[in-house]
């Protein structure tokens, strides 16, 4: 009997003649199949995000009638932190990073962070290791919440018009 230690499980193969041992191709096939299955989650999320991004790239949110209006803006007349995000995605889809920053700077600044988190998830899934998320402490969470609230308030004030879409 030969044991093959894989990152996913320990496989035990029993050879009938004792001379040939483990078929390395069968072990590699099992590993490859399990890795493909493991990365289906991150790949599916990337496919959905890419599909949504391509749709927003193709259907211009600057033209009225294509997307619903922001309910917060419709009710209060004030911009929410997400106002301008569809237009920023449209601008990013066309390669206009500066234009996207002018539409929703907070979203554009979060995109690299979200890409990094997705990359960690993909690599951990490929290696068959659990994703070890380090939960930020309360000061970081409250700091981010304060950043969003300040962004929300400042973009609605006269001196913060540079943050408005």
Short mmCIF file of N, CA and C in Angstrom, two decimals:
data_model
loop_
_atom_site.label_atom_id
_atom_site.label_comp_id
_atom_site.label_asym_id
_atom_site.label_seq_id
_atom_site.Cartn_x
_atom_site.Cartn_y
_atom_site.Cartn_z
N UNK A 1 0.84 -1.17 0.00
CA UNK A 1 0.00 0.00 0.00
C UNK A 1 0.89 1.24 0.00
N UNK A 2 0.49 2.24 -0.79
CA UNK A 2 1.24 3.48 -0.90
C UNK A 2 0.31 4.61 -0.54
N UNK A 3 0.80 5.55 0.29
CA UNK A 3 0.00 6.71 0.65
C UNK A 3 0.54 7.93 -0.09
N UNK A 4 -0.37 8.72 -0.62
CA UNK A 4 0.01 9.96 -1.28
C UNK A 4 -0.61 11.10 -0.50
N UNK A 5 0.19 11.94 0.10
CA UNK A 5 -0.30 13.07 0.87
C UNK A 5 -0.53 14.25 -0.07
N UNK A 6 -1.76 14.64 -0.20
CA UNK A 6 -2.13 15.76 -1.05
C UNK A 6 -2.65 16.88 -0.17
N UNK A 7 -2.70 18.09 -0.71
CA UNK A 7 -3.22 19.18 0.12
C UNK A 7 -4.70 19.00 0.46
N UNK A 8 -5.41 18.16 -0.26
CA UNK A 8 -6.84 18.02 -0.06
C UNK A 8 -7.19 16.83 0.81
N UNK A 9 -6.44 15.75 0.73
CA UNK A 9 -6.74 14.54 1.48
C UNK A 9 -5.56 13.59 1.34
N UNK A 10 -5.58 12.56 2.11
CA UNK A 10 -4.58 11.51 1.97
C UNK A 10 -5.23 10.38 1.19
N UNK A 11 -4.64 10.08 0.05
CA UNK A 11 -5.18 9.01 -0.80
C UNK A 11 -4.36 7.76 -0.57
N UNK A 12 -5.05 6.63 -0.46
CA UNK A 12 -4.36 5.36 -0.27
C UNK A 12 -4.63 4.49 -1.50
N UNK A 13 -3.55 4.03 -2.09
CA UNK A 13 -3.64 3.17 -3.26
C UNK A 13 -3.06 1.82 -2.91
N UNK A 14 -3.76 0.78 -3.29
CA UNK A 14 -3.26 -0.57 -3.07
C UNK A 14 -2.90 -1.15 -4.42
N UNK A 15 -1.67 -1.53 -4.56
CA UNK A 15 -1.20 -2.12 -5.81
C UNK A 15 -1.44 -3.63 -5.76
N UNK A 16 -1.94 -4.16 -6.85
CA UNK A 16 -2.23 -5.59 -6.88
C UNK A 16 -0.96 -6.42 -6.98
N UNK A 17 0.04 -5.91 -7.69
CA UNK A 17 1.25 -6.71 -7.84
C UNK A 17 2.38 -6.22 -6.94
N UNK A 18 2.22 -5.09 -6.29
CA UNK A 18 3.23 -4.60 -5.39
C UNK A 18 4.42 -3.96 -6.06
N UNK A 19 4.57 -4.09 -7.35
CA UNK A 19 5.77 -3.61 -8.03
C UNK A 19 5.55 -2.23 -8.64
N UNK A 20 4.38 -1.96 -9.14
CA UNK A 20 4.17 -0.71 -9.88
C UNK A 20 3.92 0.48 -8.96
N UNK A 21 3.32 0.29 -7.84
CA UNK A 21 3.08 1.40 -6.92
C UNK A 21 1.94 2.29 -7.40
N UNK A 22 2.03 3.58 -7.10
CA UNK A 22 0.97 4.54 -7.39
C UNK A 22 1.11 5.04 -8.82
N UNK A 23 -0.01 5.10 -9.51
CA UNK A 23 -0.01 5.72 -10.83
C UNK A 23 0.01 7.22 -10.67
N UNK A 24 1.11 7.86 -10.97
CA UNK A 24 1.28 9.29 -10.74
C UNK A 24 0.29 10.11 -11.55
N UNK A 25 -0.06 9.62 -12.73
CA UNK A 25 -1.02 10.37 -13.54
C UNK A 25 -2.39 10.40 -12.90
N UNK A 26 -2.79 9.32 -12.26
CA UNK A 26 -4.09 9.32 -11.60
C UNK A 26 -4.09 10.25 -10.39
N UNK A 27 -3.01 10.32 -9.66
CA UNK A 27 -2.92 11.24 -8.54
C UNK A 27 -2.95 12.68 -9.04
N UNK A 28 -2.23 12.97 -10.12
CA UNK A 28 -2.22 14.32 -10.68
C UNK A 28 -3.60 14.70 -11.20
N UNK A 29 -4.32 13.75 -11.77
CA UNK A 29 -5.66 14.03 -12.26
C UNK A 29 -6.60 14.37 -11.11
N UNK A 30 -6.48 13.66 -10.00
CA UNK A 30 -7.31 13.94 -8.83
C UNK A 30 -6.99 15.33 -8.29
N UNK A 31 -5.72 15.66 -8.19
CA UNK A 31 -5.31 16.98 -7.69
C UNK A 31 -5.82 18.08 -8.62
N UNK A 32 -5.66 17.90 -9.91
CA UNK A 32 -6.10 18.90 -10.87
C UNK A 32 -7.61 19.09 -10.80
N UNK A 33 -8.35 18.00 -10.70
CA UNK A 33 -9.81 18.09 -10.64
C UNK A 33 -10.24 18.83 -9.37
N UNK A 34 -9.62 18.53 -8.26
CA UNK A 34 -9.99 19.18 -7.00
C UNK A 34 -9.61 20.65 -7.01
N UNK A 35 -8.51 20.99 -7.65
CA UNK A 35 -8.14 22.41 -7.72
C UNK A 35 -9.13 23.18 -8.58
N UNK A 36 -9.55 22.59 -9.67
CA UNK A 36 -10.52 23.26 -10.54
C UNK A 36 -11.82 23.47 -9.79
N UNK A 37 -12.27 22.47 -9.07
CA UNK A 37 -13.50 22.61 -8.29
C UNK A 37 -13.33 23.66 -7.20
N UNK A 38 -12.16 23.71 -6.59
CA UNK A 38 -11.91 24.65 -5.49
C UNK A 38 -11.97 26.10 -5.95
N UNK A 39 -11.56 26.38 -7.18
CA UNK A 39 -11.54 27.77 -7.64
C UNK A 39 -12.82 28.18 -8.35
N UNK A 40 -13.82 27.31 -8.37
CA UNK A 40 -15.07 27.67 -9.03
C UNK A 40 -15.75 28.86 -8.38
N UNK A 41 -15.69 28.97 -7.07
CA UNK A 41 -16.30 30.11 -6.38
C UNK A 41 -15.70 31.44 -6.80
N UNK A 42 -14.37 31.61 -6.66
CA UNK A 42 -13.78 32.89 -7.08
C UNK A 42 -13.95 33.16 -8.57
N UNK A 43 -13.87 32.13 -9.39
CA UNK A 43 -14.04 32.33 -10.84
C UNK A 43 -15.47 32.73 -11.15
N UNK A 44 -16.45 32.12 -10.46
CA UNK A 44 -17.85 32.48 -10.69
C UNK A 44 -18.11 33.93 -10.29
N UNK A 45 -17.55 34.35 -9.17
CA UNK A 45 -17.72 35.75 -8.74
C UNK A 45 -17.08 36.69 -9.77
N UNK A 46 -15.89 36.34 -10.25
CA UNK A 46 -15.24 37.17 -11.26
C UNK A 46 -16.06 37.23 -12.54
N UNK A 47 -16.67 36.12 -12.92
CA UNK A 47 -17.50 36.10 -14.13
C UNK A 47 -18.72 36.99 -13.98
N UNK A 48 -19.36 36.95 -12.82
CA UNK A 48 -20.54 37.78 -12.59
C UNK A 48 -20.15 39.26 -12.58
N UNK A 49 -19.07 39.60 -11.90
CA UNK A 49 -18.62 40.99 -11.84
C UNK A 49 -18.21 41.48 -13.22
N UNK A 50 -17.50 40.64 -13.98
CA UNK A 50 -17.09 41.02 -15.34
C UNK A 50 -18.31 41.19 -16.24
N UNK A 51 -19.28 40.29 -16.12
CA UNK A 51 -20.49 40.42 -16.92
C UNK A 51 -21.25 41.69 -16.61
N UNK A 52 -21.39 42.00 -15.31
CA UNK A 52 -22.07 43.24 -14.92
C UNK A 52 -21.29 44.45 -15.41
N UNK A 53 -19.96 44.39 -15.29
CA UNK A 53 -19.13 45.51 -15.76
C UNK A 53 -19.24 45.72 -17.26
N UNK A 54 -19.26 44.62 -18.01
CA UNK A 54 -19.41 44.72 -19.47
C UNK A 54 -20.79 45.27 -19.84
N UNK A 55 -21.81 44.88 -19.08
CA UNK A 55 -23.15 45.40 -19.36
C UNK A 55 -23.19 46.91 -19.11
N UNK A 56 -22.63 47.35 -17.97
CA UNK A 56 -22.62 48.79 -17.67
C UNK A 56 -21.74 49.53 -18.66
N UNK A 57 -20.68 48.89 -19.15
CA UNK A 57 -19.84 49.51 -20.17
C UNK A 57 -20.61 49.72 -21.46
N UNK A 58 -21.46 48.75 -21.80
CA UNK A 58 -22.20 48.82 -23.06
C UNK A 58 -23.42 49.73 -22.97
N UNK A 59 -24.11 49.72 -21.85
CA UNK A 59 -25.34 50.51 -21.69
C UNK A 59 -25.01 51.73 -20.84
N UNK A 60 -24.95 52.88 -21.46
CA UNK A 60 -24.49 54.11 -20.83
C UNK A 60 -25.44 54.58 -19.72
N UNK A 61 -24.96 54.65 -18.48
CA UNK A 61 -25.83 55.14 -17.40
C UNK A 61 -26.04 56.65 -17.44
N UNK A 62 -25.30 57.36 -18.29
CA UNK A 62 -25.50 58.81 -18.41
C UNK A 62 -26.75 59.16 -19.19
N UNK A 63 -27.29 58.21 -19.94
CA UNK A 63 -28.53 58.44 -20.69
C UNK A 63 -29.71 58.06 -19.81
N UNK A 64 -30.72 58.92 -19.74
CA UNK A 64 -31.86 58.63 -18.86
C UNK A 64 -32.67 57.42 -19.35
N UNK A 65 -33.23 56.71 -18.37
CA UNK A 65 -34.11 55.60 -18.69
C UNK A 65 -33.47 54.23 -18.71
N UNK A 66 -32.16 54.15 -18.65
CA UNK A 66 -31.50 52.85 -18.70
C UNK A 66 -31.45 52.18 -17.33
N UNK A 67 -31.29 52.95 -16.28
CA UNK A 67 -31.16 52.42 -14.93
C UNK A 67 -32.09 53.21 -14.02
N UNK A 68 -32.54 52.60 -12.92
CA UNK A 68 -33.39 53.37 -12.00
C UNK A 68 -32.59 54.45 -11.28
N UNK A 69 -33.30 55.49 -10.87
CA UNK A 69 -32.64 56.59 -10.15
C UNK A 69 -32.33 56.15 -8.72
N UNK A 70 -31.38 56.80 -8.12
CA UNK A 70 -31.03 56.53 -6.72
C UNK A 70 -32.23 56.90 -5.84
N UNK A 71 -32.74 55.97 -5.04
CA UNK A 71 -33.91 56.29 -4.22
C UNK A 71 -33.62 57.37 -3.17
N UNK A 72 -32.41 57.38 -2.61
CA UNK A 72 -32.07 58.41 -1.62
C UNK A 72 -32.05 59.78 -2.28
N UNK A 73 -31.48 59.86 -3.48
CA UNK A 73 -31.44 61.12 -4.22
C UNK A 73 -32.85 61.56 -4.60
N UNK A 74 -33.69 60.61 -5.01
CA UNK A 74 -35.05 60.95 -5.41
C UNK A 74 -35.88 61.45 -4.22
N UNK A 75 -35.65 60.87 -3.03
CA UNK A 75 -36.44 61.27 -1.86
C UNK A 75 -35.93 62.55 -1.21
N UNK A 76 -34.62 62.73 -1.16
CA UNK A 76 -34.06 63.85 -0.39
C UNK A 76 -33.43 64.94 -1.25
N UNK A 77 -33.05 64.61 -2.47
CA UNK A 77 -32.32 65.56 -3.29
C UNK A 77 -30.84 65.62 -2.96
N UNK A 78 -30.39 64.74 -2.05
CA UNK A 78 -28.98 64.69 -1.66
C UNK A 78 -28.33 63.45 -2.24
N UNK A 79 -27.01 63.53 -2.44
CA UNK A 79 -26.26 62.39 -2.97
C UNK A 79 -25.93 61.40 -1.86
N UNK A 80 -26.05 60.13 -2.15
CA UNK A 80 -25.64 59.10 -1.21
C UNK A 80 -24.18 58.72 -1.53
N UNK A 81 -23.52 57.92 -0.69
CA UNK A 81 -22.14 57.54 -0.99
C UNK A 81 -21.99 56.74 -2.28
N UNK A 82 -23.06 56.09 -2.72
CA UNK A 82 -22.99 55.28 -3.94
C UNK A 82 -23.36 56.02 -5.21
N UNK A 83 -23.87 57.23 -5.08
CA UNK A 83 -24.26 57.98 -6.28
C UNK A 83 -23.05 58.18 -7.19
N UNK A 84 -23.22 57.87 -8.45
CA UNK A 84 -22.15 58.01 -9.42
C UNK A 84 -21.36 56.74 -9.65
N UNK A 85 -21.68 55.67 -8.90
CA UNK A 85 -20.91 54.43 -9.04
C UNK A 85 -21.12 53.79 -10.40
N UNK A 86 -22.37 53.74 -10.90
CA UNK A 86 -22.61 53.16 -12.23
C UNK A 86 -21.87 53.94 -13.30
N UNK A 87 -21.90 55.25 -13.19
CA UNK A 87 -21.18 56.06 -14.17
C UNK A 87 -19.67 55.88 -14.04
N UNK A 88 -19.19 55.67 -12.79
CA UNK A 88 -17.76 55.42 -12.58
C UNK A 88 -17.36 54.07 -13.20
N UNK A 89 -18.22 53.05 -13.05
CA UNK A 89 -17.95 51.75 -13.67
C UNK A 89 -17.92 51.89 -15.19
N UNK A 90 -18.84 52.69 -15.72
CA UNK A 90 -18.88 52.93 -17.17
C UNK A 90 -17.59 53.61 -17.63
N UNK A 91 -17.14 54.61 -16.86
CA UNK A 91 -15.91 55.32 -17.21
C UNK A 91 -14.70 54.38 -17.10
N UNK A 92 -14.64 53.57 -16.05
CA UNK A 92 -13.54 52.61 -15.91
C UNK A 92 -13.55 51.59 -17.04
N UNK A 93 -14.74 51.19 -17.46
CA UNK A 93 -14.85 50.26 -18.58
C UNK A 93 -14.30 50.83 -19.87
N UNK A 94 -14.30 52.14 -19.99
CA UNK A 94 -13.74 52.80 -21.17
C UNK A 94 -12.33 53.33 -20.93
N UNK A 95 -11.76 52.97 -19.77
CA UNK A 95 -10.38 53.35 -19.47
C UNK A 95 -10.19 54.76 -18.95
N UNK A 96 -11.25 55.43 -18.57
CA UNK A 96 -11.17 56.81 -18.10
C UNK A 96 -11.12 56.84 -16.57
N UNK A 97 -9.93 56.64 -16.01
CA UNK A 97 -9.78 56.56 -14.55
C UNK A 97 -10.03 57.92 -13.91
N UNK A 98 -9.53 58.99 -14.50
CA UNK A 98 -9.74 60.33 -13.93
C UNK A 98 -11.22 60.71 -13.96
N UNK A 99 -11.90 60.35 -15.03
CA UNK A 99 -13.34 60.60 -15.10
C UNK A 99 -14.08 59.81 -14.04
N UNK A 100 -13.67 58.57 -13.82
CA UNK A 100 -14.30 57.74 -12.79
C UNK A 100 -14.05 58.31 -11.40
N UNK A 101 -12.84 58.83 -11.16
CA UNK A 101 -12.55 59.46 -9.87
C UNK A 101 -13.45 60.67 -9.63
N UNK A 102 -13.76 61.40 -10.67
CA UNK A 102 -14.65 62.55 -10.55
C UNK A 102 -16.09 62.15 -10.31
N UNK A 103 -16.46 60.93 -10.64
CA UNK A 103 -17.85 60.48 -10.46
C UNK A 103 -18.09 59.86 -9.08
N UNK A 104 -17.19 59.02 -8.62
CA UNK A 104 -17.28 58.45 -7.28
C UNK A 104 -15.89 58.01 -6.86
N UNK A 105 -15.18 58.91 -6.22
CA UNK A 105 -13.79 58.67 -5.82
C UNK A 105 -13.67 57.53 -4.82
N UNK A 106 -14.64 57.42 -3.91
CA UNK A 106 -14.57 56.36 -2.91
C UNK A 106 -14.61 54.98 -3.56
N UNK A 107 -15.50 54.79 -4.52
CA UNK A 107 -15.59 53.51 -5.21
C UNK A 107 -14.30 53.19 -5.96
N UNK A 108 -13.78 54.16 -6.68
CA UNK A 108 -12.56 53.93 -7.47
C UNK A 108 -11.39 53.59 -6.56
N UNK A 109 -11.32 54.19 -5.39
CA UNK A 109 -10.25 53.88 -4.45
C UNK A 109 -10.43 52.51 -3.80
N UNK A 110 -11.65 52.01 -3.73
CA UNK A 110 -11.90 50.68 -3.15
C UNK A 110 -11.68 49.55 -4.15
N UNK A 111 -11.70 49.82 -5.44
CA UNK A 111 -11.55 48.77 -6.45
C UNK A 111 -10.24 47.99 -6.29
N UNK A 112 -9.09 48.64 -6.13
CA UNK A 112 -7.86 47.84 -5.95
C UNK A 112 -7.89 46.97 -4.70
N UNK A 113 -8.47 47.48 -3.61
CA UNK A 113 -8.59 46.68 -2.40
C UNK A 113 -9.47 45.46 -2.63
N UNK A 114 -10.59 45.64 -3.29
CA UNK A 114 -11.48 44.51 -3.58
C UNK A 114 -10.80 43.50 -4.50
N UNK A 115 -10.02 43.98 -5.46
CA UNK A 115 -9.26 43.08 -6.33
C UNK A 115 -8.22 42.29 -5.55
N UNK A 116 -7.57 42.93 -4.58
CA UNK A 116 -6.59 42.24 -3.74
C UNK A 116 -7.25 41.15 -2.90
N UNK A 117 -8.40 41.47 -2.31
CA UNK A 117 -9.13 40.48 -1.50
C UNK A 117 -9.57 39.31 -2.37
N UNK A 118 -10.05 39.59 -3.57
CA UNK A 118 -10.45 38.52 -4.48
C UNK A 118 -9.24 37.66 -4.86
N UNK A 119 -8.10 38.28 -5.10
CA UNK A 119 -6.88 37.53 -5.44
C UNK A 119 -6.45 36.62 -4.30
N UNK A 120 -6.56 37.09 -3.06
CA UNK A 120 -6.24 36.23 -1.91
C UNK A 120 -7.18 35.03 -1.86
N UNK A 121 -8.44 35.25 -2.12
CA UNK A 121 -9.42 34.17 -2.12
C UNK A 121 -9.09 33.14 -3.19
N UNK A 122 -8.74 33.63 -4.39
CA UNK A 122 -8.41 32.74 -5.49
C UNK A 122 -7.18 31.89 -5.18
N UNK A 123 -6.13 32.52 -4.69
CA UNK A 123 -4.89 31.79 -4.38
C UNK A 123 -5.12 30.78 -3.26
N UNK A 124 -5.85 31.18 -2.23
CA UNK A 124 -6.12 30.25 -1.13
C UNK A 124 -6.97 29.08 -1.61
N UNK A 125 -7.92 29.33 -2.49
CA UNK A 125 -8.73 28.24 -3.03
C UNK A 125 -7.89 27.31 -3.88
N UNK A 126 -7.00 27.86 -4.68
CA UNK A 126 -6.13 27.03 -5.53
C UNK A 126 -5.22 26.14 -4.69
N UNK A 127 -4.73 26.68 -3.60
CA UNK A 127 -3.83 25.92 -2.74
C UNK A 127 -4.58 25.02 -1.76
N UNK A 128 -5.92 25.05 -1.81
CA UNK A 128 -6.78 24.26 -0.93
C UNK A 128 -6.53 24.58 0.54
N UNK A 129 -6.33 25.82 0.81
CA UNK A 129 -6.17 26.27 2.18
C UNK A 129 -7.34 27.19 2.50
N UNK A 130 -7.77 27.19 3.73
CA UNK A 130 -8.86 28.10 4.07
C UNK A 130 -8.38 29.55 3.97
N UNK A 131 -9.28 30.40 3.57
CA UNK A 131 -8.96 31.81 3.51
C UNK A 131 -8.92 32.32 4.94
N UNK A 132 -7.81 32.86 5.31
CA UNK A 132 -7.66 33.36 6.67
C UNK A 132 -7.84 34.88 6.67
N UNK A 133 -9.08 35.28 6.87
CA UNK A 133 -9.37 36.70 6.92
C UNK A 133 -9.04 37.21 8.30
N UNK A 134 -8.27 38.24 8.34
CA UNK A 134 -7.97 38.89 9.61
C UNK A 134 -8.99 40.00 9.77
N UNK A 135 -9.89 39.79 10.69
CA UNK A 135 -10.94 40.78 10.91
C UNK A 135 -10.33 42.02 11.54
N UNK A 136 -10.51 43.16 10.89
CA UNK A 136 -9.94 44.37 11.48
C UNK A 136 -10.63 44.70 12.80
N UNK A 137 -9.91 45.33 13.65
CA UNK A 137 -10.47 45.70 14.95
C UNK A 137 -11.50 46.80 14.82
N UNK A 138 -12.17 47.05 15.90
CA UNK A 138 -13.23 48.06 15.93
C UNK A 138 -12.74 49.43 15.47
N UNK A 139 -11.54 49.87 15.84
CA UNK A 139 -11.11 51.19 15.37
C UNK A 139 -11.06 51.30 13.84
N UNK A 140 -10.63 50.23 13.17
CA UNK A 140 -10.57 50.26 11.71
C UNK A 140 -11.98 50.28 11.11
N UNK A 141 -12.87 49.48 11.66
CA UNK A 141 -14.24 49.45 11.15
C UNK A 141 -14.94 50.79 11.37
N UNK A 142 -14.79 51.34 12.57
CA UNK A 142 -15.40 52.65 12.83
C UNK A 142 -14.72 53.74 12.01
N UNK A 143 -13.43 53.61 11.78
CA UNK A 143 -12.72 54.57 10.93
C UNK A 143 -13.24 54.54 9.50
N UNK A 144 -13.47 53.32 8.97
CA UNK A 144 -14.02 53.22 7.62
C UNK A 144 -15.44 53.78 7.58
N UNK A 145 -16.25 53.46 8.59
CA UNK A 145 -17.61 54.00 8.66
C UNK A 145 -17.58 55.53 8.74
N UNK A 146 -16.66 56.08 9.52
CA UNK A 146 -16.53 57.54 9.61
C UNK A 146 -16.11 58.12 8.26
N UNK A 147 -15.19 57.44 7.56
CA UNK A 147 -14.77 57.89 6.23
C UNK A 147 -15.97 57.96 5.27
N UNK A 148 -16.81 56.91 5.28
CA UNK A 148 -17.99 56.89 4.40
C UNK A 148 -18.94 58.01 4.77
N UNK A 149 -19.18 58.23 6.06
CA UNK A 149 -20.10 59.29 6.49
C UNK A 149 -19.55 60.66 6.13
N UNK A 150 -18.26 60.89 6.34
CA UNK A 150 -17.66 62.18 5.97
C UNK A 150 -17.73 62.39 4.46
N UNK A 151 -17.44 61.34 3.69
CA UNK A 151 -17.55 61.42 2.23
C UNK A 151 -18.98 61.78 1.83
N UNK A 152 -19.95 61.14 2.48
CA UNK A 152 -21.37 61.36 2.21
C UNK A 152 -21.74 62.82 2.48
N UNK A 153 -21.30 63.35 3.62
CA UNK A 153 -21.67 64.72 3.99
C UNK A 153 -20.94 65.74 3.12
N UNK A 154 -19.64 65.56 2.95
CA UNK A 154 -18.84 66.56 2.22
C UNK A 154 -19.27 66.67 0.77
N UNK A 155 -19.64 65.56 0.14
CA UNK A 155 -20.02 65.65 -1.27
C UNK A 155 -21.33 66.38 -1.48
N UNK A 156 -22.09 66.63 -0.39
CA UNK A 156 -23.35 67.38 -0.48
C UNK A 156 -23.20 68.82 -0.04
N UNK A 157 -22.01 69.23 0.37
CA UNK A 157 -21.77 70.62 0.79
C UNK A 157 -21.20 71.41 -0.39
N UNK A 158 -21.38 72.74 -0.38
CA UNK A 158 -20.91 73.54 -1.51
C UNK A 158 -19.42 73.41 -1.78
N UNK A 159 -18.58 73.33 -0.73
CA UNK A 159 -17.14 73.22 -0.97
C UNK A 159 -16.72 71.81 -1.38
N UNK A 160 -17.63 70.84 -1.30
CA UNK A 160 -17.29 69.47 -1.67
C UNK A 160 -17.84 69.06 -3.02
N UNK A 161 -18.16 70.04 -3.85
CA UNK A 161 -18.74 69.73 -5.16
C UNK A 161 -17.80 68.93 -6.04
N UNK A 162 -16.51 68.95 -5.73
CA UNK A 162 -15.56 68.17 -6.54
C UNK A 162 -15.76 66.68 -6.30
N UNK A 163 -16.46 66.28 -5.21
CA UNK A 163 -16.75 64.87 -4.95
C UNK A 163 -18.10 64.45 -5.52
N UNK A 164 -18.89 65.38 -5.98
CA UNK A 164 -20.21 65.06 -6.53
C UNK A 164 -20.06 64.60 -7.98
N UNK A 165 -20.92 63.68 -8.39
CA UNK A 165 -20.84 63.23 -9.81
C UNK A 165 -21.30 64.31 -10.78
#
